[in-house]
Amino acid sequence: MTQHLVQYQGFWVNPDAALKNLMWIQDHFKPRPTDIFLASFPKSGTTWLKALIFAIVNRTRYGFADHPLLTTGPHDCFPFLYAHLYEKDRSRFDLDGFPSPRLLSSHIPYTSLPNSMTDSQSYRFIYICRDPKDVLVSKWLFMNKLRPKELAPISLEEAFELFCQGISHYGPYWDHVLGYWKANLETPEKVLFLKYEELKEEPSVVVKRLGEFLGHPFSLEEVSKGVVEEIVKLCSFENLSNLEVNKSSVLKLSTQIVIDNRHFFRKGNVGDGKSYLTDEMIKRINEITSEKLFGSGLVFGS
Ligand code: PAP
């Protein structure tokens, strides 16, 4: 492995931060039966789903004209479970002080979560996955924007190798997806499994499914008044990416990592990964995906 790639891995994988997050959850996090957890492999649609779930759960509290999502980024409305670990002002993320239902997200694999979270039937997990080719390219471009100035950009070839070898903050993409997929098959009332691609294709259908899953089904009156469409519009890529808050504010993810919110919005398209990857790369990633997901019932397009 080249010297550059070794250096890059420290940043790309950042095992200390991932371990710190995981250990805090295992040792200190006290789940509440009403908690709603959003889980994902990074770059799979987290930001979008945060906005949608926040809007669905709070739809009777806020009007669409002065909705909090118009002035607060999705990651601040729906924080990462471990966000407070990196906050100087801990009171901003005092999880014990959050009103119920708490909306909390994490990239931690299902199999690494503590039993206190996975054993109980009370919690709700919503998992979003996305075609690995789009995840890889989205992540590669994102990480290059975030990289420390002293580190040269990582090439697509290098990023591809790391991805195929399963080297990332939260382990191999395929294990991550399969962990939540199996949990969904075993306990569908507890774990909802969504695909970015189906959300793009039929956002209103997925929003209604989310409402039902979360115990807040849309009434006929709400449907006829167009509430579902309002939520879809509010959380659309076009709307969110053009809001001042998402163009100019920052998200503090760790002591070293402060991210411009605009980096969470790039293109928001399905299949964009293929316009960057070579035919051989596409072939290899499709083969790994077929092999890893074989027999699971989960499939992605080619
Ligand atoms: P994260 O895991 O770092 O939070 P995440 O939000 O999961 O990132 O993924 C970012 C991707 O979602 C970007 O994809 P792209 O690079 O292929 O463009 C981003 O553009 C896309 N995205 C963000 N918000 C939306 C949205 N409202 N609708 C559709 N796609 C979105």
mmCIF file of C-alpha atoms and ligand atoms in Angstrom:
data_model
loop_
_atom_site.group_PDB
_atom_site.id
_atom_site.type_symbol
_atom_site.label_atom_id
_atom_site.label_comp_id
_atom_site.label_asym_id
_atom_site.label_seq_id
_atom_site.Cartn_x
_atom_site.Cartn_y
_atom_site.Cartn_z
ATOM 1 C CA MET A 1 0.000 0.000 0.000
ATOM 2 C CA THR A 2 1.333 3.453 -0.848
ATOM 3 C CA GLN A 3 2.415 5.881 1.875
ATOM 4 C CA HIS A 4 -0.345 8.226 0.743
ATOM 5 C CA LEU A 5 -2.993 5.550 1.174
ATOM 6 C CA VAL A 6 -1.723 4.638 4.640
ATOM 7 C CA GLN A 7 -1.978 8.305 5.664
ATOM 8 C CA TYR A 8 -5.331 8.581 4.042
ATOM 9 C CA GLN A 9 -6.733 5.595 5.874
ATOM 10 C CA GLY A 10 -6.288 7.384 9.184
ATOM 11 C CA PHE A 11 -8.642 10.049 7.877
ATOM 12 C CA TRP A 12 -10.926 7.863 5.751
ATOM 13 C CA VAL A 13 -11.503 5.228 8.401
ATOM 14 C CA ASN A 14 -10.864 7.305 11.534
ATOM 15 C CA PRO A 15 -11.055 4.241 13.825
ATOM 16 C CA ASP A 16 -10.635 6.305 16.998
ATOM 17 C CA ALA A 17 -13.801 8.334 16.385
ATOM 18 C CA ALA A 18 -15.837 5.278 15.342
ATOM 19 C CA LEU A 19 -14.666 3.373 18.423
ATOM 20 C CA LYS A 20 -15.315 6.315 20.721
ATOM 21 C CA ASN A 21 -18.870 6.643 19.380
ATOM 22 C CA LEU A 22 -19.507 2.933 19.718
ATOM 23 C CA MET A 23 -18.094 2.652 23.221
ATOM 24 C CA TRP A 24 -20.111 5.594 24.434
ATOM 25 C CA ILE A 25 -23.315 4.036 23.093
ATOM 26 C CA GLN A 26 -22.490 0.654 24.606
ATOM 27 C CA ASP A 27 -21.495 2.008 28.011
ATOM 28 C CA HIS A 28 -23.655 5.064 28.566
ATOM 29 C CA PHE A 29 -26.603 5.418 26.243
ATOM 30 C CA LYS A 30 -29.979 4.816 27.908
ATOM 31 C CA PRO A 31 -32.620 4.188 25.253
ATOM 32 C CA ARG A 32 -36.244 5.162 25.820
ATOM 33 C CA PRO A 33 -39.072 2.989 24.484
ATOM 34 C CA THR A 34 -40.292 5.900 22.337
ATOM 35 C CA ASP A 35 -36.903 6.545 20.667
ATOM 36 C CA ILE A 36 -36.745 6.620 16.886
ATOM 37 C CA PHE A 37 -33.387 5.653 15.432
ATOM 38 C CA LEU A 38 -32.292 6.404 11.903
ATOM 39 C CA ALA A 39 -29.449 4.164 10.766
ATOM 40 C CA SER A 40 -27.424 4.194 7.565
ATOM 41 C CA PHE A 41 -24.085 3.542 5.963
ATOM 42 C CA PRO A 42 -22.662 7.030 5.275
ATOM 43 C CA LYS A 43 -23.803 8.695 2.030
ATOM 44 C CA SER A 44 -26.923 6.564 1.660
ATOM 45 C CA GLY A 45 -29.545 9.283 2.162
ATOM 46 C CA THR A 46 -29.219 10.122 5.877
ATOM 47 C CA THR A 47 -29.707 13.888 5.472
ATOM 48 C CA TRP A 48 -32.836 13.458 3.357
ATOM 49 C CA LEU A 49 -34.426 10.939 5.697
ATOM 50 C CA LYS A 50 -33.619 13.054 8.733
ATOM 51 C CA ALA A 51 -35.595 15.893 7.208
ATOM 52 C CA LEU A 52 -38.488 13.626 6.212
ATOM 53 C CA ILE A 53 -38.828 11.880 9.587
ATOM 54 C CA PHE A 54 -38.543 15.178 11.463
ATOM 55 C CA ALA A 55 -41.273 16.674 9.270
ATOM 56 C CA ILE A 56 -43.542 13.610 9.577
ATOM 57 C CA VAL A 57 -43.294 13.273 13.351
ATOM 58 C CA ASN A 58 -43.758 17.011 13.953
ATOM 59 C CA ARG A 59 -46.340 17.729 11.269
ATOM 60 C CA THR A 60 -49.053 18.904 13.655
ATOM 61 C CA ARG A 61 -46.638 21.160 15.552
ATOM 62 C CA TYR A 62 -45.277 23.279 12.730
ATOM 63 C CA GLY A 63 -46.722 24.984 9.702
ATOM 64 C CA PHE A 64 -44.927 24.673 6.351
ATOM 65 C CA ALA A 65 -44.481 28.435 5.928
ATOM 66 C CA ASP A 66 -42.297 28.815 9.025
ATOM 67 C CA HIS A 67 -41.066 25.263 9.458
ATOM 68 C CA PRO A 68 -37.867 24.710 11.517
ATOM 69 C CA LEU A 69 -36.303 22.910 8.542
ATOM 70 C CA LEU A 70 -36.294 26.226 6.685
ATOM 71 C CA THR A 71 -33.830 27.685 9.169
ATOM 72 C CA THR A 72 -32.164 24.666 10.806
ATOM 73 C CA GLY A 73 -30.168 21.978 8.980
ATOM 74 C CA PRO A 74 -31.503 18.382 9.021
ATOM 75 C CA HIS A 75 -28.474 17.245 11.025
ATOM 76 C CA ASP A 76 -29.266 19.742 13.779
ATOM 77 C CA CYS A 77 -32.972 18.875 13.846
ATOM 78 C CA PHE A 78 -32.127 15.172 14.048
ATOM 79 C CA PRO A 79 -28.703 14.796 15.652
ATOM 80 C CA PHE A 80 -26.282 11.928 15.642
ATOM 81 C CA LEU A 81 -26.582 9.868 18.812
ATOM 82 C CA TYR A 82 -23.002 10.631 19.697
ATOM 83 C CA ALA A 83 -23.022 14.325 18.644
ATOM 84 C CA HIS A 84 -22.785 15.590 22.221
ATOM 85 C CA LEU A 85 -19.421 13.853 22.656
ATOM 86 C CA TYR A 86 -17.916 16.575 20.509
ATOM 87 C CA GLU A 87 -19.893 19.546 21.781
ATOM 88 C CA LYS A 88 -18.261 21.981 24.140
ATOM 89 C CA ASP A 89 -21.724 23.103 25.163
ATOM 90 C CA ARG A 90 -23.056 19.715 26.242
ATOM 91 C CA SER A 91 -26.458 21.163 27.103
ATOM 92 C CA ARG A 92 -27.138 21.558 23.364
ATOM 93 C CA PHE A 93 -27.188 17.802 23.053
ATOM 94 C CA ASP A 94 -28.344 16.730 26.507
ATOM 95 C CA LEU A 95 -30.010 13.512 25.382
ATOM 96 C CA ASP A 96 -31.676 12.999 28.758
ATOM 97 C CA GLY A 97 -33.310 16.406 28.397
ATOM 98 C CA PHE A 98 -34.656 15.745 24.864
ATOM 99 C CA PRO A 99 -38.455 15.496 24.708
ATOM 100 C CA SER A 100 -39.959 12.206 23.495
ATOM 101 C CA PRO A 101 -39.966 10.861 20.911
ATOM 102 C CA ARG A 102 -36.239 11.457 20.542
ATOM 103 C CA LEU A 103 -34.983 11.374 16.960
ATOM 104 C CA LEU A 104 -31.434 10.023 16.945
ATOM 105 C CA SER A 105 -29.245 8.782 14.146
ATOM 106 C CA SER A 106 -26.151 6.638 13.875
ATOM 107 C CA HIS A 107 -23.963 4.900 11.317
ATOM 108 C CA ILE A 108 -23.202 2.020 13.709
ATOM 109 C CA PRO A 109 -23.820 -1.482 12.293
ATOM 110 C CA TYR A 110 -26.839 -3.263 13.798
ATOM 111 C CA THR A 111 -24.670 -6.123 15.020
ATOM 112 C CA SER A 112 -22.501 -3.697 17.053
ATOM 113 C CA LEU A 113 -25.391 -2.049 18.883
ATOM 114 C CA PRO A 114 -25.796 -2.922 22.564
ATOM 115 C CA ASN A 115 -28.437 -5.498 23.533
ATOM 116 C CA SER A 116 -30.329 -2.760 25.352
ATOM 117 C CA MET A 117 -31.151 -1.329 21.919
ATOM 118 C CA THR A 118 -31.657 -4.475 19.866
ATOM 119 C CA ASP A 119 -33.433 -6.782 22.362
ATOM 120 C CA SER A 120 -36.412 -4.597 23.211
ATOM 121 C CA GLN A 121 -39.342 -4.548 20.805
ATOM 122 C CA SER A 122 -40.186 -0.963 21.757
ATOM 123 C CA TYR A 123 -37.698 0.978 19.657
ATOM 124 C CA ARG A 124 -38.144 1.918 16.044
ATOM 125 C CA PHE A 125 -35.227 1.695 13.614
ATOM 126 C CA ILE A 126 -35.403 3.109 10.136
ATOM 127 C CA TYR A 127 -32.578 2.053 7.888
ATOM 128 C CA ILE A 128 -31.800 3.581 4.523
ATOM 129 C CA CYS A 129 -29.518 1.923 2.011
ATOM 130 C CA ARG A 130 -28.397 2.933 -1.448
ATOM 131 C CA ASP A 131 -26.728 1.345 -4.454
ATOM 132 C CA PRO A 132 -23.075 0.787 -3.439
ATOM 133 C CA LYS A 133 -21.731 2.450 -6.607
ATOM 134 C CA ASP A 134 -23.510 5.701 -5.759
ATOM 135 C CA VAL A 135 -22.476 5.414 -2.104
ATOM 136 C CA LEU A 136 -18.826 4.935 -3.035
ATOM 137 C CA VAL A 137 -18.690 7.883 -5.433
ATOM 138 C CA SER A 138 -20.666 10.161 -3.115
ATOM 139 C CA LYS A 139 -18.325 9.268 -0.266
ATOM 140 C CA TRP A 140 -15.181 9.696 -2.361
ATOM 141 C CA LEU A 141 -16.172 13.197 -3.460
ATOM 142 C CA PHE A 142 -17.332 14.116 0.052
ATOM 143 C CA MET A 143 -14.155 12.905 1.749
ATOM 144 C CA ASN A 144 -11.979 14.778 -0.718
ATOM 145 C CA LYS A 145 -13.814 17.982 0.184
ATOM 146 C CA LEU A 146 -13.246 17.294 3.874
ATOM 147 C CA ARG A 147 -9.654 16.144 3.736
ATOM 148 C CA PRO A 148 -7.001 18.043 5.671
ATOM 149 C CA LYS A 149 -5.183 20.508 3.391
ATOM 150 C CA GLU A 150 -1.847 18.746 3.886
ATOM 151 C CA LEU A 151 -3.252 15.511 2.458
ATOM 152 C CA ALA A 152 -3.321 15.182 -1.341
ATOM 153 C CA PRO A 153 -6.698 14.146 -2.805
ATOM 154 C CA ILE A 154 -7.426 10.436 -2.776
ATOM 155 C CA SER A 155 -7.851 9.002 -6.265
ATOM 156 C CA LEU A 156 -10.988 7.164 -7.281
ATOM 157 C CA GLU A 157 -8.862 4.019 -7.716
ATOM 158 C CA GLU A 158 -7.670 4.257 -4.121
ATOM 159 C CA ALA A 159 -11.145 4.976 -2.777
ATOM 160 C CA PHE A 160 -12.490 2.067 -4.815
ATOM 161 C CA GLU A 161 -9.935 -0.355 -3.340
ATOM 162 C CA LEU A 162 -10.684 0.743 0.213
ATOM 163 C CA PHE A 163 -14.409 0.376 -0.401
ATOM 164 C CA CYS A 164 -14.113 -3.073 -1.978
ATOM 165 C CA GLN A 165 -11.915 -4.237 0.892
ATOM 166 C CA GLY A 166 -14.537 -3.045 3.344
ATOM 167 C CA ILE A 167 -12.231 -0.447 4.889
ATOM 168 C CA SER A 168 -14.399 2.351 6.276
ATOM 169 C CA HIS A 169 -15.490 3.977 9.557
ATOM 170 C CA TYR A 170 -18.224 1.445 10.155
ATOM 171 C CA GLY A 171 -16.907 -1.671 8.422
ATOM 172 C CA PRO A 172 -17.794 -3.179 5.064
ATOM 173 C CA TYR A 173 -20.791 -1.671 3.277
ATOM 174 C CA TRP A 174 -22.312 -5.108 2.555
ATOM 175 C CA ASP A 175 -22.167 -6.333 6.194
ATOM 176 C CA HIS A 176 -23.753 -3.065 7.288
ATOM 177 C CA VAL A 177 -26.657 -3.405 4.889
ATOM 178 C CA LEU A 178 -27.150 -7.105 5.625
ATOM 179 C CA GLY A 179 -27.208 -6.547 9.399
ATOM 180 C CA TYR A 180 -30.217 -4.230 9.137
ATOM 181 C CA TRP A 181 -31.807 -6.267 6.343
ATOM 182 C CA LYS A 182 -31.829 -9.385 8.535
ATOM 183 C CA ALA A 183 -33.149 -7.404 11.508
ATOM 184 C CA ASN A 184 -35.957 -6.151 9.243
ATOM 185 C CA LEU A 185 -36.827 -9.705 8.154
ATOM 186 C CA GLU A 186 -36.861 -10.910 11.769
ATOM 187 C CA THR A 187 -38.687 -7.942 13.310
ATOM 188 C CA PRO A 188 -40.365 -5.886 10.567
ATOM 189 C CA GLU A 189 -42.476 -3.980 13.103
ATOM 190 C CA LYS A 190 -39.274 -2.751 14.725
ATOM 191 C CA VAL A 191 -36.897 -2.227 11.789
ATOM 192 C CA LEU A 192 -38.043 -0.554 8.576
ATOM 193 C CA PHE A 193 -35.698 -1.041 5.636
ATOM 194 C CA LEU A 194 -35.757 1.586 2.882
ATOM 195 C CA LYS A 195 -33.862 2.130 -0.336
ATOM 196 C CA TYR A 196 -32.783 5.577 -1.539
ATOM 197 C CA GLU A 197 -33.852 4.559 -5.045
ATOM 198 C CA GLU A 198 -37.458 3.792 -4.036
ATOM 199 C CA LEU A 199 -37.612 7.022 -2.079
ATOM 200 C CA LYS A 200 -36.550 8.899 -5.221
ATOM 201 C CA GLU A 201 -39.076 7.034 -7.343
ATOM 202 C CA GLU A 202 -42.139 7.316 -5.098
ATOM 203 C CA PRO A 203 -41.464 9.715 -2.242
ATOM 204 C CA SER A 204 -45.145 10.110 -1.291
ATOM 205 C CA VAL A 205 -45.619 6.350 -0.963
ATOM 206 C CA VAL A 206 -42.562 6.070 1.295
ATOM 207 C CA VAL A 207 -43.629 9.074 3.384
ATOM 208 C CA LYS A 208 -46.997 7.385 4.027
ATOM 209 C CA ARG A 209 -45.242 4.124 4.928
ATOM 210 C CA LEU A 210 -43.000 6.016 7.334
ATOM 211 C CA GLY A 211 -46.040 7.615 8.968
ATOM 212 C CA GLU A 212 -47.628 4.211 9.536
ATOM 213 C CA PHE A 213 -44.428 2.604 10.760
ATOM 214 C CA LEU A 214 -43.842 5.409 13.239
ATOM 215 C CA GLY A 215 -47.367 5.172 14.615
ATOM 216 C CA HIS A 216 -48.394 8.491 13.037
ATOM 217 C CA PRO A 217 -50.413 7.351 9.979
ATOM 218 C CA PHE A 218 -51.666 10.083 7.685
ATOM 219 C CA SER A 219 -55.415 10.577 8.004
ATOM 220 C CA LEU A 220 -57.609 10.776 4.914
ATOM 221 C CA GLU A 221 -58.099 14.458 5.663
ATOM 222 C CA GLU A 222 -54.332 15.059 5.731
ATOM 223 C CA VAL A 223 -53.913 13.178 2.464
ATOM 224 C CA SER A 224 -56.669 15.146 0.773
ATOM 225 C CA LYS A 225 -55.235 18.424 2.059
ATOM 226 C CA GLY A 226 -51.896 17.541 0.440
ATOM 227 C CA VAL A 227 -49.844 17.231 3.663
ATOM 228 C CA VAL A 228 -47.822 14.310 2.261
ATOM 229 C CA GLU A 229 -46.867 16.316 -0.838
ATOM 230 C CA GLU A 230 -45.989 19.345 1.314
ATOM 231 C CA ILE A 231 -43.564 17.198 3.307
ATOM 232 C CA VAL A 232 -42.035 15.758 0.141
ATOM 233 C CA LYS A 233 -41.592 19.264 -1.276
ATOM 234 C CA LEU A 234 -40.154 20.697 1.931
ATOM 235 C CA CYS A 235 -37.546 17.910 2.122
ATOM 236 C CA SER A 236 -36.731 17.735 -1.586
ATOM 237 C CA PHE A 237 -33.144 18.142 -2.726
ATOM 238 C CA GLU A 238 -34.100 21.267 -4.663
ATOM 239 C CA ASN A 239 -35.666 22.935 -1.655
ATOM 240 C CA LEU A 240 -33.202 21.946 1.073
ATOM 241 C CA SER A 241 -30.057 22.512 -0.977
ATOM 242 C CA ASN A 242 -31.145 26.065 -1.819
ATOM 243 C CA LEU A 243 -31.898 27.162 1.747
ATOM 244 C CA GLU A 244 -29.445 29.638 3.203
ATOM 245 C CA VAL A 245 -28.956 27.505 6.326
ATOM 246 C CA ASN A 246 -27.843 24.542 4.224
ATOM 247 C CA LYS A 247 -25.618 26.701 2.023
ATOM 248 C CA SER A 248 -23.761 28.569 4.736
ATOM 249 C CA SER A 249 -23.872 26.875 8.163
ATOM 250 C CA VAL A 250 -21.603 24.144 9.502
ATOM 251 C CA LEU A 251 -22.017 20.860 11.335
ATOM 252 C CA LYS A 252 -19.507 19.949 14.008
ATOM 253 C CA LEU A 253 -19.035 16.205 13.945
ATOM 254 C CA SER A 254 -15.865 15.855 15.960
ATOM 255 C CA THR A 255 -13.181 17.997 17.471
ATOM 256 C CA GLN A 256 -11.317 17.885 14.168
ATOM 257 C CA ILE A 257 -14.199 17.583 11.732
ATOM 258 C CA VAL A 258 -16.366 20.587 11.054
ATOM 259 C CA ILE A 259 -18.387 20.125 7.884
ATOM 260 C CA ASP A 260 -20.005 22.781 5.720
ATOM 261 C CA ASN A 261 -23.651 21.739 5.506
ATOM 262 C CA ARG A 262 -23.609 22.392 1.764
ATOM 263 C CA HIS A 263 -21.378 19.302 1.348
ATOM 264 C CA PHE A 264 -24.333 17.096 2.337
ATOM 265 C CA PHE A 265 -26.072 18.216 -0.854
ATOM 266 C CA ARG A 266 -24.301 17.413 -4.102
ATOM 267 C CA LYS A 267 -26.558 16.074 -6.867
ATOM 268 C CA GLY A 268 -28.994 13.702 -5.197
ATOM 269 C CA ASN A 269 -29.386 11.501 -8.287
ATOM 270 C CA VAL A 270 -29.763 7.785 -8.761
ATOM 271 C CA GLY A 271 -27.053 6.111 -10.848
ATOM 272 C CA ASP A 272 -24.570 8.996 -10.780
ATOM 273 C CA GLY A 273 -21.798 6.678 -9.553
ATOM 274 C CA LYS A 274 -21.682 4.938 -12.909
ATOM 275 C CA SER A 275 -20.618 8.132 -14.671
ATOM 276 C CA TYR A 276 -17.384 8.141 -12.618
ATOM 277 C CA LEU A 277 -16.554 4.420 -12.399
ATOM 278 C CA THR A 278 -14.894 2.446 -15.183
ATOM 279 C CA ASP A 279 -16.640 -0.591 -16.681
ATOM 280 C CA GLU A 280 -14.245 -2.868 -14.777
ATOM 281 C CA MET A 281 -15.016 -1.109 -11.505
ATOM 282 C CA ILE A 282 -18.752 -1.434 -12.095
ATOM 283 C CA LYS A 283 -18.319 -5.106 -12.937
ATOM 284 C CA ARG A 284 -16.252 -5.786 -9.840
ATOM 285 C CA ILE A 285 -18.543 -3.954 -7.437
ATOM 286 C CA ASN A 286 -21.600 -5.668 -8.927
ATOM 287 C CA GLU A 287 -19.910 -9.046 -8.535
ATOM 288 C CA ILE A 288 -18.997 -8.398 -4.900
ATOM 289 C CA THR A 289 -22.549 -7.210 -4.238
ATOM 290 C CA SER A 290 -24.135 -10.320 -5.836
ATOM 291 C CA GLU A 291 -21.777 -12.585 -3.938
ATOM 292 C CA LYS A 292 -22.243 -10.913 -0.552
ATOM 293 C CA LEU A 293 -26.005 -10.536 -0.827
ATOM 294 C CA PHE A 294 -26.571 -13.968 -2.404
ATOM 295 C CA GLY A 295 -29.581 -15.727 -0.893
ATOM 296 C CA SER A 296 -30.586 -12.731 1.230
ATOM 297 C CA GLY A 297 -33.381 -11.557 -1.055
ATOM 298 C CA LEU A 298 -31.837 -8.082 -1.214
ATOM 299 C CA VAL A 299 -30.832 -6.893 -4.676
ATOM 300 C CA PHE A 300 -29.560 -3.710 -6.345
ATOM 301 C CA GLY A 301 -29.706 -2.770 -10.003
ATOM 302 C CA SER A 302 -26.645 -3.169 -12.198
HETATM 303 P P1 PAP B 1 -24.132 11.420 5.491
HETATM 304 O O1 PAP B 1 -24.191 9.945 5.698
HETATM 305 O O2 PAP B 1 -22.742 11.969 5.502
HETATM 306 O O3 PAP B 1 -25.081 12.157 6.396
HETATM 307 P P2 PAP B 1 -26.010 11.319 3.360
HETATM 308 O O4 PAP B 1 -27.001 12.372 3.637
HETATM 309 O O5 PAP B 1 -26.370 9.912 3.747
HETATM 310 O O6 PAP B 1 -24.618 11.697 4.004
HETATM 311 O O7 PAP B 1 -25.682 11.279 1.817
HETATM 312 C C1 PAP B 1 -25.460 12.423 1.042
HETATM 313 C C2 PAP B 1 -26.083 12.116 -0.301
HETATM 314 O O8 PAP B 1 -27.504 12.317 -0.237
HETATM 315 C C3 PAP B 1 -25.572 13.026 -1.395
HETATM 316 O O9 PAP B 1 -25.634 12.245 -2.587
HETATM 317 P P3 PAP B 1 -24.764 12.579 -3.914
HETATM 318 O O10 PAP B 1 -23.351 12.797 -3.471
HETATM 319 O O11 PAP B 1 -24.907 11.365 -4.783
HETATM 320 O O12 PAP B 1 -25.381 13.772 -4.528
HETATM 321 C C4 PAP B 1 -26.613 14.132 -1.375
HETATM 322 O O13 PAP B 1 -26.673 14.891 -2.560
HETATM 323 C C5 PAP B 1 -27.886 13.316 -1.185
HETATM 324 N N1 PAP B 1 -28.992 14.094 -0.638
HETATM 325 C C6 PAP B 1 -28.951 15.015 0.358
HETATM 326 N N2 PAP B 1 -30.156 15.533 0.572
HETATM 327 C C7 PAP B 1 -30.987 14.965 -0.330
HETATM 328 C C8 PAP B 1 -32.375 15.118 -0.635
HETATM 329 N N3 PAP B 1 -33.149 15.965 0.030
HETATM 330 N N4 PAP B 1 -32.883 14.365 -1.628
HETATM 331 C C9 PAP B 1 -32.126 13.497 -2.325
HETATM 332 N N5 PAP B 1 -30.809 13.313 -2.089
HETATM 333 C C10 PAP B 1 -30.242 14.034 -1.108
#
